Amino acid sequence: MKVGFIGLGNMGNPMASNVRRAGHDLSVYDLRRQAASPLEDLGAAWADSPRAVAAASEVVLSSLPGPPEVEAVVLGDDGVFAGLAEGAAYIDMSTNSPAVIRKLAEVGNARGFQVLDAPVTGGVPRARDASLTVFVGATQDEFARFQPLLSAIGSNVFHMGEVGCGNVTKLVNNMMAFVNFMGAAEGLAIGAKAGVDPQLLVDAIKTGSGNSTINEFALPAFLRGETGLGFATALATKDVHLAVELAKECGVPAEVGPLVEQALTHFRDAGHGGDDIMAIVHDIVQRSGVDVSGKKSS
Ligand code: NAD
């Protein structure tokens, strides 16, 4: 299949690599020209604009920061919809607003394009080994057409409903993850400051009712001294913000999500937007005056 890929960052690069390794022809574009180098080494072709990517492709995938970037890339004068042929498809794999992808689907469908959302979860390590979970919003026919391609990127490909349902699922997933992330970071600081060895705390909770992906993977990575999970604080803030907006749109009286949104926004606006989300664990531990070996430092 002739595949285009736009947005070659932490996630897009390994995802596009796996598309290429699965044997597809690949055209790529990113605002940062150098981001394409590892893909060109695998035989991908650089295209000068989203429009040029689309003109060379039967399906264009994107992995962009969020709704404003997706709208610009799709609807701009040199955008994807300016280059796609009738019957071709656009699949957004960014974490996006369900309302925005539904609007793009309406515009695209009217011009004869298929439009799907397929956001992913699992982070950079699972993007590298093609074991991501993919939440797809599409018609049955669209899902059947693109499931094999998406299976080159993720080992769990779920059809969640019509276009937009992929992002509804993804926003719920990420709100749950970041509520847990903040709780786990605070829990680590409390446990360590109150005298329990942090590694033992994490190991014991792995078999307890407080266990989670964050406890199993993020906190051990922090305790090993790793500095990042490959996910920027600004993107986490965007995700929880979009989830809280969705709660408002649906009339769900969410209370915990907005608190976590506020904490993330505060951290982002204090100059940490570009920092990896792991910086929040460092910040809480540091402000608690405890070191990661569990000794009280103040
Ligand atoms: P990133 O910032 O590393 O990559 C985004 C890429 O998009 C960058 O290379 C940037 O140059 C490019 N870009 C931005 N605007 C552009 C434009 N107008 N035209 C072309 N390229 C443009 O972000 P990421 O971590 O790879 O995340 C991408 C998406 O995947 C986001 O929506 C994020 O929420 C989601 N996501 C990230 C993770 C993760 O662990 N990093 C996990 C799941 C989902």
PDB file of N, CA, C and O and ligand atoms in Angstrom, residues 6-12 29-32 35 63-66 69 73 93-95 120-121 123-124 170 229-231 235 238-239, ligand 1:
ATOM      1  N   ILE A   6       2.691  11.799   8.544  1.00  0.00           N
ATOM      2  CA  ILE A   6       2.982  13.197   8.884  1.00  0.00           C
ATOM      3  C   ILE A   6       3.060  13.334  10.406  1.00  0.00           C
ATOM      4  O   ILE A   6       2.132  12.929  11.119  1.00  0.00           O
ATOM      5  N   GLY A   7       4.183  13.905  10.895  1.00  0.00           N
ATOM      6  CA  GLY A   7       4.410  14.026  12.336  1.00  0.00           C
ATOM      7  C   GLY A   7       5.326  12.905  12.788  1.00  0.00           C
ATOM      8  O   GLY A   7       4.877  11.809  13.115  1.00  0.00           O
ATOM      9  N   LEU A   8       6.644  13.192  12.768  1.00  0.00           N
ATOM     10  CA  LEU A   8       7.647  12.129  12.974  1.00  0.00           C
ATOM     11  C   LEU A   8       8.382  12.342  14.287  1.00  0.00           C
ATOM     12  O   LEU A   8       9.604  12.353  14.348  1.00  0.00           O
ATOM     13  N   GLY A   9       7.602  12.540  15.366  1.00  0.00           N
ATOM     14  CA  GLY A   9       8.205  12.796  16.676  1.00  0.00           C
ATOM     15  C   GLY A   9       8.451  11.514  17.445  1.00  0.00           C
ATOM     16  O   GLY A   9       8.724  10.460  16.867  1.00  0.00           O
ATOM     17  N   ASN A  10       8.362  11.618  18.772  1.00  0.00           N
ATOM     18  CA  ASN A  10       8.643  10.468  19.651  1.00  0.00           C
ATOM     19  C   ASN A  10       7.841   9.235  19.241  1.00  0.00           C
ATOM     20  O   ASN A  10       8.365   8.118  19.250  1.00  0.00           O
ATOM     21  N   MET A  11       6.572   9.436  18.915  1.00  0.00           N
ATOM     22  CA  MET A  11       5.703   8.310  18.549  1.00  0.00           C
ATOM     23  C   MET A  11       5.710   8.069  17.039  1.00  0.00           C
ATOM     24  O   MET A  11       5.756   6.926  16.582  1.00  0.00           O
ATOM     25  N   GLY A  12       5.611   9.159  16.256  1.00  0.00           N
ATOM     26  CA  GLY A  12       5.472   9.017  14.810  1.00  0.00           C
ATOM     27  C   GLY A  12       6.653   8.297  14.175  1.00  0.00           C
ATOM     28  O   GLY A  12       6.478   7.472  13.268  1.00  0.00           O
ATOM     29  N   TYR A  29       6.522  13.508   6.081  1.00  0.00           N
ATOM     30  CA  TYR A  29       6.682  14.962   6.234  1.00  0.00           C
ATOM     31  C   TYR A  29       6.614  15.315   7.714  1.00  0.00           C
ATOM     32  O   TYR A  29       5.846  14.719   8.478  1.00  0.00           O
ATOM     33  N   ASP A  30       7.419  16.312   8.102  1.00  0.00           N
ATOM     34  CA  ASP A  30       7.373  16.886   9.459  1.00  0.00           C
ATOM     35  C   ASP A  30       7.869  18.314   9.328  1.00  0.00           C
ATOM     36  O   ASP A  30       8.622  18.633   8.401  1.00  0.00           O
ATOM     37  N   LEU A  31       7.471  19.186  10.265  1.00  0.00           N
ATOM     38  CA  LEU A  31       8.004  20.553  10.254  1.00  0.00           C
ATOM     39  C   LEU A  31       9.520  20.531  10.420  1.00  0.00           C
ATOM     40  O   LEU A  31      10.216  21.407   9.926  1.00  0.00           O
ATOM     41  N   ARG A  32      10.026  19.532  11.150  1.00  0.00           N
ATOM     42  CA  ARG A  32      11.468  19.409  11.378  1.00  0.00           C
ATOM     43  C   ARG A  32      12.019  18.443  10.315  1.00  0.00           C
ATOM     44  O   ARG A  32      11.794  17.246  10.393  1.00  0.00           O
ATOM     45  N   ALA A  35      13.828  15.200  11.236  1.00  0.00           N
ATOM     46  CA  ALA A  35      13.100  14.090  11.868  1.00  0.00           C
ATOM     47  C   ALA A  35      12.893  12.928  10.896  1.00  0.00           C
ATOM     48  O   ALA A  35      12.636  11.800  11.308  1.00  0.00           O
ATOM     49  N   SER A  63       0.565  11.749  13.270  1.00  0.00           N
ATOM     50  CA  SER A  63       0.792  11.681  14.718  1.00  0.00           C
ATOM     51  C   SER A  63       1.312  13.047  15.143  1.00  0.00           C
ATOM     52  O   SER A  63       2.518  13.293  15.180  1.00  0.00           O
ATOM     53  N   LEU A  64       0.375  13.960  15.405  1.00  0.00           N
ATOM     54  CA  LEU A  64       0.678  15.378  15.640  1.00  0.00           C
ATOM     55  C   LEU A  64       0.341  15.750  17.073  1.00  0.00           C
ATOM     56  O   LEU A  64      -0.402  15.032  17.750  1.00  0.00           O
ATOM     57  N   PRO A  65       0.854  16.916  17.564  1.00  0.00           N
ATOM     58  CA  PRO A  65       0.638  17.248  18.974  1.00  0.00           C
ATOM     59  C   PRO A  65      -0.840  17.286  19.391  1.00  0.00           C
ATOM     60  O   PRO A  65      -1.197  16.731  20.423  1.00  0.00           O
ATOM     61  N   GLY A  66      -1.686  17.969  18.643  1.00  0.00           N
ATOM     62  CA  GLY A  66      -3.078  18.067  19.099  1.00  0.00           C
ATOM     63  C   GLY A  66      -3.980  18.726  18.070  1.00  0.00           C
ATOM     64  O   GLY A  66      -3.602  18.894  16.906  1.00  0.00           O
ATOM     65  N   GLU A  69      -2.806  21.566  15.413  1.00  0.00           N
ATOM     66  CA  GLU A  69      -1.843  21.081  14.407  1.00  0.00           C
ATOM     67  C   GLU A  69      -2.544  20.164  13.402  1.00  0.00           C
ATOM     68  O   GLU A  69      -2.266  20.207  12.199  1.00  0.00           O
ATOM     69  N   VAL A  73      -2.759  20.845   9.397  1.00  0.00           N
ATOM     70  CA  VAL A  73      -2.152  19.884   8.468  1.00  0.00           C
ATOM     71  C   VAL A  73      -3.192  19.338   7.482  1.00  0.00           C
ATOM     72  O   VAL A  73      -2.886  19.073   6.328  1.00  0.00           O
ATOM     73  N   MET A  93      -3.791   9.571  14.043  1.00  0.00           N
ATOM     74  CA  MET A  93      -3.392   8.736  15.179  1.00  0.00           C
ATOM     75  C   MET A  93      -2.970   9.590  16.371  1.00  0.00           C
ATOM     76  O   MET A  93      -2.524   9.072  17.394  1.00  0.00           O
ATOM     77  N   SER A  94      -3.118  10.923  16.242  1.00  0.00           N
ATOM     78  CA  SER A  94      -2.827  11.825  17.353  1.00  0.00           C
ATOM     79  C   SER A  94      -3.882  11.650  18.435  1.00  0.00           C
ATOM     80  O   SER A  94      -4.970  11.134  18.183  1.00  0.00           O
ATOM     81  N   THR A  95      -3.583  12.143  19.635  1.00  0.00           N
ATOM     82  CA  THR A  95      -4.630  12.274  20.653  1.00  0.00           C
ATOM     83  C   THR A  95      -5.310  13.610  20.371  1.00  0.00           C
ATOM     84  O   THR A  95      -4.713  14.665  20.545  1.00  0.00           O
ATOM     85  N   VAL A 120      -3.409   6.072  19.839  1.00  0.00           N
ATOM     86  CA  VAL A 120      -2.700   4.897  20.370  1.00  0.00           C
ATOM     87  C   VAL A 120      -2.345   5.087  21.839  1.00  0.00           C
ATOM     88  O   VAL A 120      -2.261   6.216  22.335  1.00  0.00           O
ATOM     89  N   THR A 121      -2.121   3.989  22.517  1.00  0.00           N
ATOM     90  CA  THR A 121      -1.596   4.047  23.878  1.00  0.00           C
ATOM     91  C   THR A 121      -0.528   2.976  24.045  1.00  0.00           C
ATOM     92  O   THR A 121      -0.568   1.943  23.365  1.00  0.00           O
ATOM     93  N   GLY A 123       2.980   4.215  24.731  1.00  0.00           N
ATOM     94  CA  GLY A 123       4.239   4.949  24.848  1.00  0.00           C
ATOM     95  C   GLY A 123       5.290   4.505  23.838  1.00  0.00           C
ATOM     96  O   GLY A 123       5.062   3.625  22.999  1.00  0.00           O
ATOM     97  N   VAL A 124       6.454   5.149  23.957  1.00  0.00           N
ATOM     98  CA  VAL A 124       7.521   4.963  22.968  1.00  0.00           C
ATOM     99  C   VAL A 124       8.032   3.514  22.910  1.00  0.00           C
ATOM    100  O   VAL A 124       8.209   2.975  21.802  1.00  0.00           O
ATOM    101  N   LYS A 170      -9.539   7.125  23.935  1.00  0.00           N
ATOM    102  CA  LYS A 170      -8.170   7.551  24.269  1.00  0.00           C
ATOM    103  C   LYS A 170      -8.181   8.618  25.381  1.00  0.00           C
ATOM    104  O   LYS A 170      -7.351   8.586  26.294  1.00  0.00           O
ATOM    105  N   LEU A 229       9.994   9.298  30.013  1.00  0.00           N
ATOM    106  CA  LEU A 229       9.144   8.252  29.441  1.00  0.00           C
ATOM    107  C   LEU A 229       8.855   8.544  27.969  1.00  0.00           C
ATOM    108  O   LEU A 229       8.083   7.836  27.337  1.00  0.00           O
ATOM    109  N   GLY A 230       9.444   9.635  27.428  1.00  0.00           N
ATOM    110  CA  GLY A 230       9.204   9.998  26.021  1.00  0.00           C
ATOM    111  C   GLY A 230       7.866  10.673  25.818  1.00  0.00           C
ATOM    112  O   GLY A 230       7.289  10.596  24.722  1.00  0.00           O
ATOM    113  N   PHE A 231       7.376  11.368  26.861  1.00  0.00           N
ATOM    114  CA  PHE A 231       6.061  12.008  26.751  1.00  0.00           C
ATOM    115  C   PHE A 231       6.125  13.365  27.447  1.00  0.00           C
ATOM    116  O   PHE A 231       6.404  13.448  28.643  1.00  0.00           O
ATOM    117  N   LEU A 235       1.887  17.710  26.450  1.00  0.00           N
ATOM    118  CA  LEU A 235       0.941  16.782  25.804  1.00  0.00           C
ATOM    119  C   LEU A 235       0.018  16.138  26.839  1.00  0.00           C
ATOM    120  O   LEU A 235      -1.184  15.954  26.585  1.00  0.00           O
ATOM    121  N   LYS A 238      -2.556  18.680  27.708  1.00  0.00           N
ATOM    122  CA  LYS A 238      -3.540  18.749  26.618  1.00  0.00           C
ATOM    123  C   LYS A 238      -4.537  17.604  26.711  1.00  0.00           C
ATOM    124  O   LYS A 238      -5.753  17.789  26.583  1.00  0.00           O
ATOM    125  N   ASP A 239      -4.040  16.392  26.960  1.00  0.00           N
ATOM    126  CA  ASP A 239      -4.924  15.217  26.991  1.00  0.00           C
ATOM    127  C   ASP A 239      -5.965  15.330  28.104  1.00  0.00           C
ATOM    128  O   ASP A 239      -7.153  15.075  27.879  1.00  0.00           O
TER     129      ASP A 239
HETATM  130  P1  NAD B   1       6.184  14.932  19.535  1.00  0.00           P
HETATM  131  O1  NAD B   1       6.082  16.342  19.942  1.00  0.00           O
HETATM  132  O2  NAD B   1       7.414  14.139  19.883  1.00  0.00           O
HETATM  133  O3  NAD B   1       5.953  14.793  17.938  1.00  0.00           O
HETATM  134  C1  NAD B   1       5.072  15.603  17.211  1.00  0.00           C
HETATM  135  C2  NAD B   1       5.702  15.842  15.855  1.00  0.00           C
HETATM  136  O4  NAD B   1       4.791  16.600  15.053  1.00  0.00           O
HETATM  137  C3  NAD B   1       7.012  16.635  15.915  1.00  0.00           C
HETATM  138  O5  NAD B   1       8.010  15.954  15.191  1.00  0.00           O
HETATM  139  C4  NAD B   1       6.652  17.973  15.274  1.00  0.00           C
HETATM  140  O6  NAD B   1       7.737  18.572  14.585  1.00  0.00           O
HETATM  141  C5  NAD B   1       5.545  17.564  14.330  1.00  0.00           C
HETATM  142  N1  NAD B   1       4.655  18.662  13.977  1.00  0.00           N
HETATM  143  C6  NAD B   1       4.069  19.574  14.791  1.00  0.00           C
HETATM  144  N2  NAD B   1       3.281  20.404  14.076  1.00  0.00           N
HETATM  145  C7  NAD B   1       3.396  20.000  12.783  1.00  0.00           C
HETATM  146  C8  NAD B   1       2.838  20.467  11.565  1.00  0.00           C
HETATM  147  N3  NAD B   1       2.022  21.532  11.534  1.00  0.00           N
HETATM  148  N4  NAD B   1       3.174  19.819  10.426  1.00  0.00           N
HETATM  149  C9  NAD B   1       4.018  18.750  10.441  1.00  0.00           C
HETATM  150  N5  NAD B   1       4.571  18.274  11.558  1.00  0.00           N
HETATM  151  C10 NAD B   1       4.263  18.893  12.714  1.00  0.00           C
HETATM  152  O7  NAD B   1       4.886  14.209  20.129  1.00  0.00           O
HETATM  153  P2  NAD B   1       4.671  12.636  20.371  1.00  0.00           P
HETATM  154  O8  NAD B   1       5.046  12.324  21.776  1.00  0.00           O
HETATM  155  O9  NAD B   1       5.245  11.883  19.236  1.00  0.00           O
HETATM  156  O10 NAD B   1       3.066  12.588  20.330  1.00  0.00           O
HETATM  157  C11 NAD B   1       2.355  12.637  19.094  1.00  0.00           C
HETATM  158  C12 NAD B   1       0.877  12.385  19.400  1.00  0.00           C
HETATM  159  O11 NAD B   1       0.732  11.081  20.006  1.00  0.00           O
HETATM  160  C13 NAD B   1       0.264  13.380  20.402  1.00  0.00           C
HETATM  161  O12 NAD B   1      -1.047  13.649  20.047  1.00  0.00           O
HETATM  162  C14 NAD B   1       0.360  12.642  21.735  1.00  0.00           C
HETATM  163  O13 NAD B   1      -0.610  13.109  22.652  1.00  0.00           O
HETATM  164  C15 NAD B   1       0.120  11.211  21.284  1.00  0.00           C
HETATM  165  N6  NAD B   1       0.705  10.163  22.139  1.00  0.00           N
HETATM  166  C16 NAD B   1       1.971  10.273  22.659  1.00  0.00           C
HETATM  167  C17 NAD B   1       2.489   9.236  23.436  1.00  0.00           C
HETATM  168  C18 NAD B   1       3.892   9.303  24.021  1.00  0.00           C
HETATM  169  O14 NAD B   1       4.206   8.464  24.913  1.00  0.00           O
HETATM  170  N7  NAD B   1       4.746  10.186  23.594  1.00  0.00           N
HETATM  171  C19 NAD B   1       1.734   8.087  23.688  1.00  0.00           C
HETATM  172  C20 NAD B   1       0.458   7.983  23.109  1.00  0.00           C
HETATM  173  C21 NAD B   1      -0.044   9.025  22.340  1.00  0.00           C
END
